[in-house]
Coordinates of C-alpha atoms and ligand atoms in Angstrom, one line a residue:
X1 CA -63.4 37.9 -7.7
X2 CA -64.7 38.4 -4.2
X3 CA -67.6 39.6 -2.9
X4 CA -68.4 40.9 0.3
X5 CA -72.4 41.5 0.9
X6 CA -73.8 44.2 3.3
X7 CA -77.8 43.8 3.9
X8 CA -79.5 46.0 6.1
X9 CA -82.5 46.0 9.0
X10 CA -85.4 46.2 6.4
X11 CA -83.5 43.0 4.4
X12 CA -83.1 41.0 7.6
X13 CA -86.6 42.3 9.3
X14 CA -88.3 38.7 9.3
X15 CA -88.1 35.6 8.0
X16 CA -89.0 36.1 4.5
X17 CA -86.6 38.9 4.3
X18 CA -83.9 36.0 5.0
X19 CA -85.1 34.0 2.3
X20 CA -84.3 36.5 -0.1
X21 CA -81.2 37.6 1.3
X22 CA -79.7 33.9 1.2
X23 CA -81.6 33.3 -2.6
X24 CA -79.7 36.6 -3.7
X25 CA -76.2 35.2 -2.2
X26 CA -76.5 31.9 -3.4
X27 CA -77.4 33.2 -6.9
X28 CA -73.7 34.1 -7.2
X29 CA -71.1 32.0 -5.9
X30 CA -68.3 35.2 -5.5
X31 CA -70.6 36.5 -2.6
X32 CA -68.2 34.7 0.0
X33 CA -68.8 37.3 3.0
X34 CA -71.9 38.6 4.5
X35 CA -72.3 41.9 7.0
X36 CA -75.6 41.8 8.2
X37 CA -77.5 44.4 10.1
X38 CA -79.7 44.1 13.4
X39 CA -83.7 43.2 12.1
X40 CA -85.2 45.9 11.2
X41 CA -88.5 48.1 10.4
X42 CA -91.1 44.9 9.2
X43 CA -93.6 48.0 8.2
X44 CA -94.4 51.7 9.1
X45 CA -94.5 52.4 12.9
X46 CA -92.5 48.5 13.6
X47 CA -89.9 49.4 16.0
X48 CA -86.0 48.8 14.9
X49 CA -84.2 46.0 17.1
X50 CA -81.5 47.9 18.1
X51 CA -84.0 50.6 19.4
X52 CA -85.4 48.0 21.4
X53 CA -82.1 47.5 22.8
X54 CA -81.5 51.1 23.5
X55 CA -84.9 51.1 25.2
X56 CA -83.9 47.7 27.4
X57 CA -80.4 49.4 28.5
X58 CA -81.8 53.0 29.5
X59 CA -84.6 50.6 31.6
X60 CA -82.0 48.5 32.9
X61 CA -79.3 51.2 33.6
X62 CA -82.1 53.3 35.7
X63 CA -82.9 50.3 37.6
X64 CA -85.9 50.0 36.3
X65 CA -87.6 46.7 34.7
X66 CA -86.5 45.7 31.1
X67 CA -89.1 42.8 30.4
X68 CA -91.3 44.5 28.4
X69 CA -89.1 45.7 25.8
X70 CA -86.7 42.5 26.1
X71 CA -89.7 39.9 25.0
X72 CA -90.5 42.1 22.1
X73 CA -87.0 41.6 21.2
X74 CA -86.9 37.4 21.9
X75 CA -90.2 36.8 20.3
X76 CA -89.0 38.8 17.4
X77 CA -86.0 36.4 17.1
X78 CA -87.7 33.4 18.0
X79 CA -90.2 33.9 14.6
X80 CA -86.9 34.2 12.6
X81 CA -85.7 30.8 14.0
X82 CA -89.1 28.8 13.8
X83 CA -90.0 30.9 10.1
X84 CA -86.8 29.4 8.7
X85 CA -86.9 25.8 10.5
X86 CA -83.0 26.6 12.4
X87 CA -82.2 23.8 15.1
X88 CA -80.0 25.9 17.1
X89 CA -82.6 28.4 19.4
X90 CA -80.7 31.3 21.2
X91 CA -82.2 30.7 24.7
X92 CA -78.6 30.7 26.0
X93 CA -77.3 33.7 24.4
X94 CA -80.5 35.8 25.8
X95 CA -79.7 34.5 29.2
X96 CA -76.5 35.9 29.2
X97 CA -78.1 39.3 27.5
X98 CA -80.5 39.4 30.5
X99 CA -77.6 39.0 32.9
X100 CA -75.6 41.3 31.7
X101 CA -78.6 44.1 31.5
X102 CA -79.2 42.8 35.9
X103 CA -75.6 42.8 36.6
X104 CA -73.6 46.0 35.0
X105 CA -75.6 47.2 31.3
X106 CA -73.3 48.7 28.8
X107 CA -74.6 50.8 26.4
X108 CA -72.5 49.9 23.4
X109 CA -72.9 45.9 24.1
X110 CA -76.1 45.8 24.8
X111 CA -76.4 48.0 21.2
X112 CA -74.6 45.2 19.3
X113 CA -76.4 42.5 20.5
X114 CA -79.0 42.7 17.6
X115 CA -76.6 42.3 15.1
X116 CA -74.6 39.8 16.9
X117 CA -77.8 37.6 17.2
X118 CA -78.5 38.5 13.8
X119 CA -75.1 37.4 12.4
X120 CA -75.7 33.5 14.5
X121 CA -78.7 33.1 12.9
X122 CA -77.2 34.3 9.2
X123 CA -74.5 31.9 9.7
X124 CA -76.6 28.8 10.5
X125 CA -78.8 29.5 7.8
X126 CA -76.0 30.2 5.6
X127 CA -73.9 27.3 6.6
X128 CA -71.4 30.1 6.5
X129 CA -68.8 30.6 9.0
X130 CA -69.6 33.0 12.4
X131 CA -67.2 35.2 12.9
X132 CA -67.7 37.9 15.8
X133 CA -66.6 41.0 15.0
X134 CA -65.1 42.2 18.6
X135 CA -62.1 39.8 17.2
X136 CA -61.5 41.2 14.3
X137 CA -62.5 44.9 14.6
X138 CA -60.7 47.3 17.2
X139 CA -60.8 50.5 18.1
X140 CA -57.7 52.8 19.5
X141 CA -57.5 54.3 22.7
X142 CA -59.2 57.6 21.7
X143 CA -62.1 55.6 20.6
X144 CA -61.5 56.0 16.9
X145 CA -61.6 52.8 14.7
X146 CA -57.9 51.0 14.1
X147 CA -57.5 50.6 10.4
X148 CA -53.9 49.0 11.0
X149 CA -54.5 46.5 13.7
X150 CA -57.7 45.8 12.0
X151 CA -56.4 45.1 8.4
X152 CA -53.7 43.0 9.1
X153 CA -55.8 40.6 12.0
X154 CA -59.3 40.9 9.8
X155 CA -57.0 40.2 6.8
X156 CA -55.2 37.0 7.8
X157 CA -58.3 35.9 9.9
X158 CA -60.5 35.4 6.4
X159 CA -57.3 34.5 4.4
X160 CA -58.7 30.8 5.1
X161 CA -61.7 31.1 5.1
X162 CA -64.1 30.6 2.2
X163 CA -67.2 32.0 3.6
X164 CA -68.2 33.8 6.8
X165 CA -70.2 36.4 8.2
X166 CA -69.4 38.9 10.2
X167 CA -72.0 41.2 12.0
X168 CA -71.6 45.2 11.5
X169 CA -71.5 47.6 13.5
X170 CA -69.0 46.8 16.5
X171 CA -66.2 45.9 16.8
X172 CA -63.6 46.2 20.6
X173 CA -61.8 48.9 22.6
X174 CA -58.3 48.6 23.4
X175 CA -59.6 46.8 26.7
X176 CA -61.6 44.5 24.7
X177 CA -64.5 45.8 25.2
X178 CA -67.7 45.9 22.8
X179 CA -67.6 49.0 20.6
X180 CA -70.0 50.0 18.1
X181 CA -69.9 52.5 15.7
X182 CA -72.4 55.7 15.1
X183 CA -76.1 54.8 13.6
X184 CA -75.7 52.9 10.7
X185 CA -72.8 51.8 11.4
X186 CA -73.2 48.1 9.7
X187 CA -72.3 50.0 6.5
X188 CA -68.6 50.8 7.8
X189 CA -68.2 47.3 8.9
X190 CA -69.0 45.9 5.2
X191 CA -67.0 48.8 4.1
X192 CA -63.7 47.7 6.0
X193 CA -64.2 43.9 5.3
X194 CA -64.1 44.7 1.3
X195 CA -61.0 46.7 1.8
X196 CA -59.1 43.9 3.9
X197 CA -60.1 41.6 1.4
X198 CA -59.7 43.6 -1.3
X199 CA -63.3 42.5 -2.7
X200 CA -63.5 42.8 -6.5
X201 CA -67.2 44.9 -5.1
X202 CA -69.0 45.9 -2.2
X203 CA -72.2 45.0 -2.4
X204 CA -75.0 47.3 -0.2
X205 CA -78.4 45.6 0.1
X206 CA -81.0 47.6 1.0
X207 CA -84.6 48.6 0.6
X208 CA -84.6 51.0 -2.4
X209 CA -82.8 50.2 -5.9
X210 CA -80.3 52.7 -5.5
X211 CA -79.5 56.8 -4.8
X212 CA -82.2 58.7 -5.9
X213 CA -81.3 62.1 -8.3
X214 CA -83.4 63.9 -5.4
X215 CA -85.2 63.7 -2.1
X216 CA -88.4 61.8 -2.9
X217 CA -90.4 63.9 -0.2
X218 CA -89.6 66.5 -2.6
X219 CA -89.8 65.0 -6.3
X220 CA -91.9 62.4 -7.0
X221 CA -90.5 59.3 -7.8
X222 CA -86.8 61.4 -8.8
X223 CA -85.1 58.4 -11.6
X224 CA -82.5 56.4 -9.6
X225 CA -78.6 57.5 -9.7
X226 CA -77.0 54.6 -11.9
X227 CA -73.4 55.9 -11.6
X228 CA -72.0 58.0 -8.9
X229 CA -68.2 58.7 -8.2
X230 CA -67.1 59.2 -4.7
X231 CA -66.6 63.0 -5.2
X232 CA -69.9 63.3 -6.6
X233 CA -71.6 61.5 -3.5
X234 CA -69.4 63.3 -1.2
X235 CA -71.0 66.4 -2.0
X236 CA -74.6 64.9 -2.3
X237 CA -73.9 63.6 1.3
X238 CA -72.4 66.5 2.8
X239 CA -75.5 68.6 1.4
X240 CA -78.2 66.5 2.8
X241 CA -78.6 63.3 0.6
X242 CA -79.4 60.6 2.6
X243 CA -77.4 57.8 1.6
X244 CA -74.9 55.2 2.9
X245 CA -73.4 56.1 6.3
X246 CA -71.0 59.0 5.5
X247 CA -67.8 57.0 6.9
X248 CA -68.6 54.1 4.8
X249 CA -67.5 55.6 1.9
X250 CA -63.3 56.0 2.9
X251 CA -62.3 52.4 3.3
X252 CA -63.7 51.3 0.0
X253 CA -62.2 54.5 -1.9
X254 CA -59.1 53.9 -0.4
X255 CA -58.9 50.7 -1.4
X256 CA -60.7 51.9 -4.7
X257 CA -63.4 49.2 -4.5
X258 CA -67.1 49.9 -6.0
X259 CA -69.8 49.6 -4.1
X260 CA -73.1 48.9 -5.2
X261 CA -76.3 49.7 -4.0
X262 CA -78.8 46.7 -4.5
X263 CA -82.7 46.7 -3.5
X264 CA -83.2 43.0 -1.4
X265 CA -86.9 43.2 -2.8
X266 CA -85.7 43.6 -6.3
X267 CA -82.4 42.1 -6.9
X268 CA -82.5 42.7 -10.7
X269 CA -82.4 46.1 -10.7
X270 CA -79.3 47.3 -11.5
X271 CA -78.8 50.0 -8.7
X272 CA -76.3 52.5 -8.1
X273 CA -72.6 52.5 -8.7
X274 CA -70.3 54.1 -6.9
X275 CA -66.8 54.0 -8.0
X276 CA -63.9 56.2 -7.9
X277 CA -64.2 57.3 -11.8
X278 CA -65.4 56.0 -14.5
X279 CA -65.9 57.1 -18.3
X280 CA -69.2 56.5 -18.1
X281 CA -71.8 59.3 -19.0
X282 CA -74.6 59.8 -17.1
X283 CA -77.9 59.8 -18.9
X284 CA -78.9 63.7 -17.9
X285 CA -75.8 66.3 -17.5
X286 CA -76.2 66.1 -13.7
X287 CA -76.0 63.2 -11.2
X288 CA -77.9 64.7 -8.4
X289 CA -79.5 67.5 -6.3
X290 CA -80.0 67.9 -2.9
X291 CA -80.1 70.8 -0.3
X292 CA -80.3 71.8 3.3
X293 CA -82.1 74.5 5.1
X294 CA -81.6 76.8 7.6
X295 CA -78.1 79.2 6.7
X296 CA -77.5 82.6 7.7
X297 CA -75.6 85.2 5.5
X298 CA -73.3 88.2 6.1
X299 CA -72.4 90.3 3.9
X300 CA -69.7 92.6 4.7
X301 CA -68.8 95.5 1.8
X302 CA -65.9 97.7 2.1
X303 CA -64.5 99.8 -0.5
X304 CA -61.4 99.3 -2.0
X305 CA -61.2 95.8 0.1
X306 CA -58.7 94.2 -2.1
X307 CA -56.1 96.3 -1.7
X308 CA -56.0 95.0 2.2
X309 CA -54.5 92.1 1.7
X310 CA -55.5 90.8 5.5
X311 CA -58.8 91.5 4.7
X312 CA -60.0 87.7 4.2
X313 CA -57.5 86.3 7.1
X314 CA -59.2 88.8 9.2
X315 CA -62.9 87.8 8.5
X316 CA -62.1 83.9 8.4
X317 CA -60.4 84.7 12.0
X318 CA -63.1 86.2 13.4
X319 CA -65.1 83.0 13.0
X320 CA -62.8 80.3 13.7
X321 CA -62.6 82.5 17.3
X322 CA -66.1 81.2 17.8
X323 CA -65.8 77.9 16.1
X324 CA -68.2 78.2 13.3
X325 CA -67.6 76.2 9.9
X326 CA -67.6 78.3 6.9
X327 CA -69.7 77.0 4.1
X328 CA -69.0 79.4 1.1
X329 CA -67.7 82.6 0.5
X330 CA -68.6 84.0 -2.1
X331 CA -67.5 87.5 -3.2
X332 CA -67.6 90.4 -5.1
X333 CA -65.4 93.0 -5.9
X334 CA -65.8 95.2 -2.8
X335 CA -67.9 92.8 -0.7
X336 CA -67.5 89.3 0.9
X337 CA -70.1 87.0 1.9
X338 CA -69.7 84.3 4.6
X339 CA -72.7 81.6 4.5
X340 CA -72.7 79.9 7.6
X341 CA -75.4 77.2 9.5
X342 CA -77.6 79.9 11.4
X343 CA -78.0 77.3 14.6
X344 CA -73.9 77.5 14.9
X345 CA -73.9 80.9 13.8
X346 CA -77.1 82.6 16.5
X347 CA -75.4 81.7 19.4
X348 CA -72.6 83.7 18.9
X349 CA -73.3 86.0 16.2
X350 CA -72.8 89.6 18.8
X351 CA -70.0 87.7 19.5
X352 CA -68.6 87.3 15.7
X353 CA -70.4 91.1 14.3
X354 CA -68.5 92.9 16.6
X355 CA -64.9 91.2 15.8
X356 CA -65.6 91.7 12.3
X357 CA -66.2 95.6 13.1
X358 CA -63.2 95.5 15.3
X359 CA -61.1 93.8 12.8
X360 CA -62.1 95.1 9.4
X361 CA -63.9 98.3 10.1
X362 CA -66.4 97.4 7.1
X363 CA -68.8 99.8 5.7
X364 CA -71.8 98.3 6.0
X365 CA -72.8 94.5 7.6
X366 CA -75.9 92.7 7.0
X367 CA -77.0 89.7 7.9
X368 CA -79.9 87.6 6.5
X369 CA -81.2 84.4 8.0
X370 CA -83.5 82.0 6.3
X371 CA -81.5 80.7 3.5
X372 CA -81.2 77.5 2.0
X373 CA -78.9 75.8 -0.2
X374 CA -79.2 73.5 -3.6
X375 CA -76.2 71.9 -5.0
X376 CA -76.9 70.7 -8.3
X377 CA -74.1 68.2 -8.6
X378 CA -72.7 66.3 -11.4
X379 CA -69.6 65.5 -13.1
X380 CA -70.8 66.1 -16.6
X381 CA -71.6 69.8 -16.1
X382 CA -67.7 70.6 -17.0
X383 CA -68.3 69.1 -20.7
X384 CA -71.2 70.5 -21.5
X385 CA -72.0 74.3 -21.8
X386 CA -75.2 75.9 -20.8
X387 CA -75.6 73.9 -17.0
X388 CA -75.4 77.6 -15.2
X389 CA -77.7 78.7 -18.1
X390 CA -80.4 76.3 -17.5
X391 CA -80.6 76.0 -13.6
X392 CA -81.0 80.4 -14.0
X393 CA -83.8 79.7 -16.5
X394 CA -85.4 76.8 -14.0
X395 CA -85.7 79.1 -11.3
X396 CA -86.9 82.2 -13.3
X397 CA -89.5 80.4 -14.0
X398 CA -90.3 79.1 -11.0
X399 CA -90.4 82.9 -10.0
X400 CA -87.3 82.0 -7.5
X401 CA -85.4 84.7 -6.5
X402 CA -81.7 83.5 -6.3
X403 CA -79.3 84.9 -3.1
X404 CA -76.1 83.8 -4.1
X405 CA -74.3 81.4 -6.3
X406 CA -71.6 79.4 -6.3
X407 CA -69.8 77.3 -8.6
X408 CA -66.5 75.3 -7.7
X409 CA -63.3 75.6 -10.0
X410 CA -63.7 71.6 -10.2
X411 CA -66.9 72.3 -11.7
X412 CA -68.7 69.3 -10.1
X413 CA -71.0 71.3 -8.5
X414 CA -73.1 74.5 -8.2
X415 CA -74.3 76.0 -5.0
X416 CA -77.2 78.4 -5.7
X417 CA -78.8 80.0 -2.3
X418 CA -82.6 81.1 -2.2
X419 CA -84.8 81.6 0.3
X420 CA -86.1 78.7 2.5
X421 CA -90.1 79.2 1.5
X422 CA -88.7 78.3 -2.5
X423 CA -86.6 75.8 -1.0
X424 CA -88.7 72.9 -2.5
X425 CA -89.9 74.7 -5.3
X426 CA -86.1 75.1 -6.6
X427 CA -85.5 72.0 -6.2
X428 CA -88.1 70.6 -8.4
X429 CA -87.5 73.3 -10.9
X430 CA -83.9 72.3 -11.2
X431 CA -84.9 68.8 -11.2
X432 CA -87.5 68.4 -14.0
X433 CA -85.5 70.8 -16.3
X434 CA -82.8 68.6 -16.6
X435 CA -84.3 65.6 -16.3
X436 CA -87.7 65.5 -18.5
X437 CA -86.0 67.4 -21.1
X438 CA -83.6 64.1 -21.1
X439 CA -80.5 65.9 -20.4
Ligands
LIG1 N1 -78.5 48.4 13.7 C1 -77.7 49.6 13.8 C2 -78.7 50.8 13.7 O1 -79.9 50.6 13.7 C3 -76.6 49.6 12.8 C4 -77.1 49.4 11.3 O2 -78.2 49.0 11.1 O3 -76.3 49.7 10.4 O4 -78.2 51.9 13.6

């Protein structure tokens, strides 16, 4: 079985970092390839390499002078190289960095660079195979990553080879050109290596020892997530929950690979899971809560409404004519309710009102900003009776007035809407009733 290992910035920050990244792969000899990240934050207010990058390219592409940033970004390098005793120094690679930010600075190269350099370095340490990922990961000519043309060249590339790494987040354009992906992007580069391999497990090193049940900003210290599917996650993510990078998650589940999420600083913890199912029962009836702020409502009652049978196509219409998302919609028997993001939603919301009056003719139409919403997710609420029962009782008494509710017919979720000033406060309630009552 096959491994393929992603660290990220805070793993790869200095040169101790890289001493426990290569004592973690040598502990285990099926942890054949490695994805690293660009160096990241050493502490607090340290500055991200590739943000140093960013900062050396908007300089350089203004005409303006570079240096100041650029050192940072050598000296930071250079302490990785002397910290862990490498020969090779990467005087000639910055030389050609510098030229290219005089001569004609791309964005996207200049971006990569930091995991580039970070993947040489890896490599030598490693004694592992370099193996730049502008061969072996392409995008199309509308900019959107190749899964073909990358599968079947990344796939045969490796087939030989017994260990390599290969830095994340880039990979080339249909003119060969350096692409990288959005922010976070080494995740979806680790991601697509375990799926052309067809790793046994992805393996995500990071700073924390796994997904947290909630926000820690909110909760303190929330218990860590130890098995997630990637329905559960999905909805986590979608909601708010910060986790891996969003597009990280659909090569591996495709491929049905498990990832898991492993702490660099401690790499006995046993982390999160994240698989496609699994009969495993999570120790409280739900996996996570998270929640976002900032949706609008509108309610729009009109008697006898389900006897019009366009009523619904005609609301949903009026929407989509502005290009607004619908969230949920809820309803009752003579009303409907759209929630909907109020920044998309103020813009056009004369716009929207007065297509629904033209279109449906309702009776009355109210609309109430401010809201947020919690989705209490897990996929042991379906088994077990009482989940509704309990989050109700949670916010009672946490004198929470609930807006609206909403609970899927999968029944791996619950969306309850309150107002944003109980926002946290619902979210703690929710939290400590199900999780220090141990269920
Ligand atoms: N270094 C890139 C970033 O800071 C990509 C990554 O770390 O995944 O966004």
């Amino acid at each position: 079985m096959k491994k393929v290992v992603k660290f990220g910035g805070s793993s790869l920050a200095d040169a101790n970092q890289f001493e426990k990244v290569r004592d973690i792969i040598l502990a285990d000899n099926s942890r054949v390839y490695v994805v690293p990240s660009a160096p990241g934050k050493r502490f607090d207010n340290d500055i991200k390499i590739t943000d140093l990058l960013y900062e050396s390219y908007n300089l350089a592409a203004a005409g303006k002078n570079f240096y100041e940033p650029f050192q940072i970004i050598r000296d930071r390098y250079n302490a990785i190289i002397q910290g862990l005793g490498l020969k090779n120094s990467l005087a000639h690679e910055f030389d050609n960095i510098e030229e290219h930010l005089l001569n004609n600075p791309e964005r996207d190269y200049l971006a990569s660079r930091g995991e580039y350099l970070n993947g040489l370095i890896m490599s030598e340490y490693l004694n592992f195979e370099f193996i730049d990922a502008k061969d072996v990961i392409f995008f199309n000519e509308a900019g959107e990553y190749d899964d073909v043309k990358t599968n079947s060249i990344l796939s045969a590339r490796l087939e030989n080879i017994e260990h390599a790494v290969i830095p994340g987040f880039y990979g080339s354009d249909h003119n060969g050109k350096i692409k990288t992906f959005s922010r976070g992007g080494s995740d979806i580069t680790g991601a697509i290596v375990a799926s052309a391999i067809k790793a046994g497990v992805y393996e995500n090193w990071t700073d924390v020892s796994g997904l947290l049940m909630a926000d820690p900003h909110i909760v303190s210290s929330p218990a860590v997530i130890s098995s997630i599917t990637y329905r559960e996650l999905r909805e986590l993510a979608y909601m708010g929950a910060s986790v891996m990078h969003e597009d990280a998650i659909f090569p591996v589940k495709k491929a049905g690979i498990p990832i898991n999420i492993k702490n660099t600083n401690h790499p006995d913890d046993p982390g999160t899971w994240i698989v496609r199912n699994t009969a495993r029962t999570s120790k409280y009836t739900i996996t996570g809560i998270t929640g976002k702020k900032d949706f609008c409502s509108i309610i729009i009652a009109k008697d006898l409404m389900h006897s019009h049978t366009d009523f619904y196509r005609k609301v949903v219409q009026c929407f989509e004519e502005s290009n607004i998302p619908l969230e949920h919609l809820p309803s009752g028997i003579d009303t409907m309710t759209v929630i909907v993001q109020e920044n998309k939603f103020i813009e056009c919301e004369q716009k929207v009102l007065g297509r629904i009056t033209q279109l449906v003719e309702p009776e009355s139409l109210e609309v109430e900003s401010g809201i947020s919403l919690i989705a209490v997710v897990g996929r042991g609420m379906k088994s077990q009776s009482g989940t509704a029962a309990k989050i109700f009782t949670a916010l009672a008494n946490a004198h929470v007035n609930v807006r609206m509710i909403d609970q899927g017919a999968s029944e791996l979720n619950i969306i309850v809407g309150v107002r944003n000033e109980d926002f946290e406060r619902a979210v703690r309630s929710i939290y400590h009733i199900f999780v220090d009552s141990g269920k």
